[in-house]
PDB file of C-alpha atoms in Angstrom:
ATOM      1  CA  UNK A   1      28.730 200.169  52.559  1.00 90.00           C
ATOM      2  CA  UNK A   2      25.263 199.155  51.470  1.00 95.00           C
ATOM      3  CA  UNK A   3      24.677 195.498  51.082  1.00 97.00           C
ATOM      4  CA  UNK A   4      21.666 193.923  49.085  1.00 98.00           C
ATOM      5  CA  UNK A   5      21.157 190.026  49.923  1.00 98.00           C
ATOM      6  CA  UNK A   6      19.699 187.991  47.096  1.00 98.00           C
ATOM      7  CA  UNK A   7      16.469 185.906  48.033  1.00 97.00           C
ATOM      8  CA  UNK A   8      18.613 182.696  48.298  1.00 97.00           C
ATOM      9  CA  UNK A   9      20.839 184.378  51.084  1.00 98.00           C
ATOM     10  CA  UNK A  10      17.810 185.613  52.865  1.00 97.00           C
ATOM     11  CA  UNK A  11      16.259 181.997  52.534  1.00 96.00           C
ATOM     12  CA  UNK A  12      19.447 180.353  53.870  1.00 95.00           C
ATOM     13  CA  UNK A  13      19.608 182.796  56.716  1.00 95.00           C
ATOM     14  CA  UNK A  14      16.116 182.172  57.454  1.00 93.00           C
ATOM     15  CA  UNK A  15      16.114 178.441  57.554  1.00 92.00           C
ATOM     16  CA  UNK A  16      19.771 177.290  58.436  1.00 92.00           C
ATOM     17  CA  UNK A  17      22.217 178.617  61.023  1.00 91.00           C
ATOM     18  CA  UNK A  18      25.493 179.539  59.643  1.00 95.00           C
ATOM     19  CA  UNK A  19      27.328 181.927  57.273  1.00 97.00           C
ATOM     20  CA  UNK A  20      24.279 183.645  55.761  1.00 97.00           C
ATOM     21  CA  UNK A  21      22.554 183.957  58.992  1.00 96.00           C
ATOM     22  CA  UNK A  22      25.698 185.678  60.602  1.00 96.00           C
ATOM     23  CA  UNK A  23      25.921 187.971  57.436  1.00 96.00           C
ATOM     24  CA  UNK A  24      22.346 188.965  57.660  1.00 96.00           C
ATOM     25  CA  UNK A  25      22.880 189.645  61.304  1.00 95.00           C
ATOM     26  CA  UNK A  26      26.159 191.856  60.893  1.00 95.00           C
ATOM     27  CA  UNK A  27      24.312 193.836  58.070  1.00 96.00           C
ATOM     28  CA  UNK A  28      21.409 194.492  60.184  1.00 95.00           C
ATOM     29  CA  UNK A  29      23.396 195.506  63.114  1.00 95.00           C
ATOM     30  CA  UNK A  30      25.562 197.740  60.987  1.00 94.00           C
ATOM     31  CA  UNK A  31      22.485 199.383  59.352  1.00 94.00           C
ATOM     32  CA  UNK A  32      23.758 198.688  55.697  1.00 96.00           C
ATOM     33  CA  UNK A  33      21.076 196.085  54.658  1.00 97.00           C
ATOM     34  CA  UNK A  34      18.915 196.686  51.635  1.00 97.00           C
ATOM     35  CA  UNK A  35      15.901 194.800  50.291  1.00 98.00           C
ATOM     36  CA  UNK A  36      13.075 195.046  47.996  1.00 97.00           C
ATOM     37  CA  UNK A  37       9.444 193.786  47.790  1.00 97.00           C
ATOM     38  CA  UNK A  38      10.472 191.265  45.114  1.00 97.00           C
ATOM     39  CA  UNK A  39      12.760 189.679  47.615  1.00 97.00           C
ATOM     40  CA  UNK A  40       9.981 189.237  50.075  1.00 97.00           C
ATOM     41  CA  UNK A  41       7.472 187.996  47.364  1.00 97.00           C
ATOM     42  CA  UNK A  42      10.140 185.491  46.195  1.00 96.00           C
ATOM     43  CA  UNK A  43      11.018 184.272  49.722  1.00 96.00           C
ATOM     44  CA  UNK A  44       7.378 183.848  50.697  1.00 95.00           C
ATOM     45  CA  UNK A  45       6.612 181.665  47.632  1.00 96.00           C
ATOM     46  CA  UNK A  46       9.722 179.454  48.165  1.00 95.00           C
ATOM     47  CA  UNK A  47       9.100 179.023  51.900  1.00 94.00           C
ATOM     48  CA  UNK A  48       5.495 178.086  51.394  1.00 92.00           C
ATOM     49  CA  UNK A  49       6.357 175.630  48.539  1.00 93.00           C
ATOM     50  CA  UNK A  50       9.651 173.966  49.859  1.00 93.00           C
ATOM     51  CA  UNK A  51       9.466 174.413  53.649  1.00 89.00           C
ATOM     52  CA  UNK A  52       5.574 173.764  54.302  1.00 84.00           C
ATOM     53  CA  UNK A  53       6.739 171.733  57.403  1.00 86.00           C
ATOM     54  CA  UNK A  54       7.898 175.159  58.930  1.00 84.00           C
ATOM     55  CA  UNK A  55       4.612 177.267  59.099  1.00 81.00           C
ATOM     56  CA  UNK A  56       6.307 179.952  60.933  1.00 90.00           C
ATOM     57  CA  UNK A  57       9.101 180.486  58.348  1.00 91.00           C
ATOM     58  CA  UNK A  58       7.453 183.316  56.556  1.00 92.00           C
ATOM     59  CA  UNK A  59       6.804 185.218  60.012  1.00 93.00           C
ATOM     60  CA  UNK A  60      10.547 184.509  60.858  1.00 92.00           C
ATOM     61  CA  UNK A  61      11.843 185.836  57.496  1.00 94.00           C
ATOM     62  CA  UNK A  62       9.430 188.970  57.795  1.00 95.00           C
ATOM     63  CA  UNK A  63      10.765 189.767  61.319  1.00 94.00           C
ATOM     64  CA  UNK A  64      14.442 189.752  60.083  1.00 93.00           C
ATOM     65  CA  UNK A  65      13.338 191.455  56.850  1.00 95.00           C
ATOM     66  CA  UNK A  66      12.123 194.466  58.838  1.00 94.00           C
ATOM     67  CA  UNK A  67      15.788 195.250  59.604  1.00 94.00           C
ATOM     68  CA  UNK A  68      16.490 196.161  55.975  1.00 97.00           C
ATOM     69  CA  UNK A  69      16.136 199.491  54.336  1.00 96.00           C
ATOM     70  CA  UNK A  70      13.390 198.984  51.642  1.00 97.00           C
ATOM     71  CA  UNK A  71      14.159 199.961  47.958  1.00 97.00           C
ATOM     72  CA  UNK A  72      12.097 200.178  44.978  1.00 96.00           C
ATOM     73  CA  UNK A  73      11.679 197.228  42.663  1.00 96.00           C
ATOM     74  CA  UNK A  74      12.614 197.359  38.994  1.00 94.00           C
ATOM     75  CA  UNK A  75      10.019 196.138  36.682  1.00 93.00           C
ATOM     76  CA  UNK A  76      12.246 195.102  33.738  1.00 92.00           C
ATOM     77  CA  UNK A  77      13.202 192.694  32.505  1.00 92.00           C
ATOM     78  CA  UNK A  78       9.724 191.216  33.428  1.00 93.00           C
ATOM     79  CA  UNK A  79      11.115 187.492  32.745  1.00 95.00           C
ATOM     80  CA  UNK A  80      14.313 187.727  34.724  1.00 95.00           C
ATOM     81  CA  UNK A  81      13.893 188.501  38.559  1.00 96.00           C
ATOM     82  CA  UNK A  82      17.809 188.019  39.180  1.00 95.00           C
ATOM     83  CA  UNK A  83      18.273 190.928  36.628  1.00 95.00           C
ATOM     84  CA  UNK A  84      15.612 193.014  38.367  1.00 96.00           C
ATOM     85  CA  UNK A  85      17.009 192.561  41.732  1.00 96.00           C
ATOM     86  CA  UNK A  86      20.541 193.484  40.649  1.00 95.00           C
ATOM     87  CA  UNK A  87      19.186 196.372  38.795  1.00 94.00           C
ATOM     88  CA  UNK A  88      17.228 197.603  41.976  1.00 95.00           C
ATOM     89  CA  UNK A  89      20.402 197.044  44.039  1.00 95.00           C
ATOM     90  CA  UNK A  90      22.468 199.131  41.631  1.00 93.00           C
ATOM     91  CA  UNK A  91      19.894 202.018  41.340  1.00 92.00           C
ATOM     92  CA  UNK A  92      19.756 202.193  45.038  1.00 93.00           C
ATOM     93  CA  UNK A  93      23.447 202.638  45.374  1.00 92.00           C
ATOM     94  CA  UNK A  94      24.318 199.208  46.795  1.00 94.00           C
ATOM     95  CA  UNK A  95      28.055 198.429  47.116  1.00 93.00           C
ATOM     96  CA  UNK A  96      27.547 194.711  47.293  1.00 95.00           C
ATOM     97  CA  UNK A  97      24.993 192.137  45.945  1.00 96.00           C
ATOM     98  CA  UNK A  98      25.447 188.926  47.789  1.00 98.00           C
ATOM     99  CA  UNK A  99      24.232 185.841  46.171  1.00 97.00           C
ATOM    100  CA  UNK A 100      24.828 182.071  45.907  1.00 96.00           C
ATOM    101  CA  UNK A 101      23.596 181.940  42.283  1.00 95.00           C
ATOM    102  CA  UNK A 102      26.580 181.207  40.124  1.00 94.00           C
ATOM    103  CA  UNK A 103      24.757 182.585  37.072  1.00 94.00           C
ATOM    104  CA  UNK A 104      24.478 186.013  38.768  1.00 94.00           C
ATOM    105  CA  UNK A 105      28.161 185.691  40.157  1.00 92.00           C
ATOM    106  CA  UNK A 106      29.319 185.445  36.678  1.00 91.00           C
ATOM    107  CA  UNK A 107      28.170 188.990  35.923  1.00 87.00           C
ATOM    108  CA  UNK A 108      30.945 190.016  38.420  1.00 77.00           C
ATOM    109  CA  UNK A 109      30.050 193.804  38.560  1.00 70.00           C
ATOM    110  CA  UNK A 110      27.272 196.130  37.438  1.00 77.00           C
ATOM    111  CA  UNK A 111      27.485 199.993  37.096  1.00 69.00           C
ATOM    112  CA  UNK A 112      24.989 201.596  39.549  1.00 60.00           C
ATOM    113  CA  UNK A 113      23.819 204.916  40.865  1.00 58.00           C
ATOM    114  CA  UNK A 114      26.945 205.559  42.979  1.00 61.00           C
ATOM    115  CA  UNK A 115      29.601 203.577  41.335  1.00 68.00           C
ATOM    116  CA  UNK A 116      30.187 199.844  40.796  1.00 85.00           C
ATOM    117  CA  UNK A 117      27.965 197.198  42.475  1.00 91.00           C
ATOM    118  CA  UNK A 118      30.074 194.078  43.181  1.00 92.00           C
ATOM    119  CA  UNK A 119      28.368 190.741  42.881  1.00 95.00           C
ATOM    120  CA  UNK A 120      29.802 188.428  45.502  1.00 96.00           C
ATOM    121  CA  UNK A 121      29.327 185.178  47.388  1.00 97.00           C
ATOM    122  CA  UNK A 122      28.307 185.042  51.082  1.00 97.00           C
ATOM    123  CA  UNK A 123      31.871 184.100  51.928  1.00 96.00           C
ATOM    124  CA  UNK A 124      33.421 186.871  49.804  1.00 96.00           C
ATOM    125  CA  UNK A 125      30.918 189.551  51.419  1.00 96.00           C
ATOM    126  CA  UNK A 126      32.021 188.281  54.946  1.00 96.00           C
ATOM    127  CA  UNK A 127      35.572 188.880  54.006  1.00 95.00           C
ATOM    128  CA  UNK A 128      34.754 192.240  52.691  1.00 94.00           C
ATOM    129  CA  UNK A 129      32.608 193.217  55.750  1.00 92.00           C
ATOM    130  CA  UNK A 130      34.698 191.575  58.483  1.00 88.00           C
ATOM    131  CA  UNK A 131      38.195 191.952  57.160  1.00 84.00           C
ATOM    132  CA  UNK A 132      38.958 188.225  57.043  1.00 63.00           C
ATOM    133  CA  UNK A 133      37.713 184.815  55.954  1.00 60.00           C
ATOM    134  CA  UNK A 134      34.270 183.416  57.209  1.00 56.00           C
ATOM    135  CA  UNK A 135      34.769 180.702  60.073  1.00 53.00           C
ATOM    136  CA  UNK A 136      31.432 178.865  58.955  1.00 51.00           C
TER     137      UNK A 136
END
């Protein structure tokens, strides 16, 4: 299984302890974590803008991000980063795209390089990866 975490999941895992942090750790430990340069760029922008009081947040994000297998970004549509990230994950053969974004979750499934990419919440991803409900 290959898992792509949306920027909002990475941010939650970086700033707060809990489900997203555990999900990130489990995916990293299993070697199934995918990411792209766009996720890093988005995360840095949000961390600098919204979490300026945590100056080491970008370094903490980058340290965790090193555990991911880097995939190529998709350039279109240029005006919708969510669609770009989902397209990149699908192109790389990801099985799950994990996000908290309700708009993206509404897409449910996208056809990708190696079948269907399921768009799921962190809690759903935990259940699929760990075989049960999340305790967080």
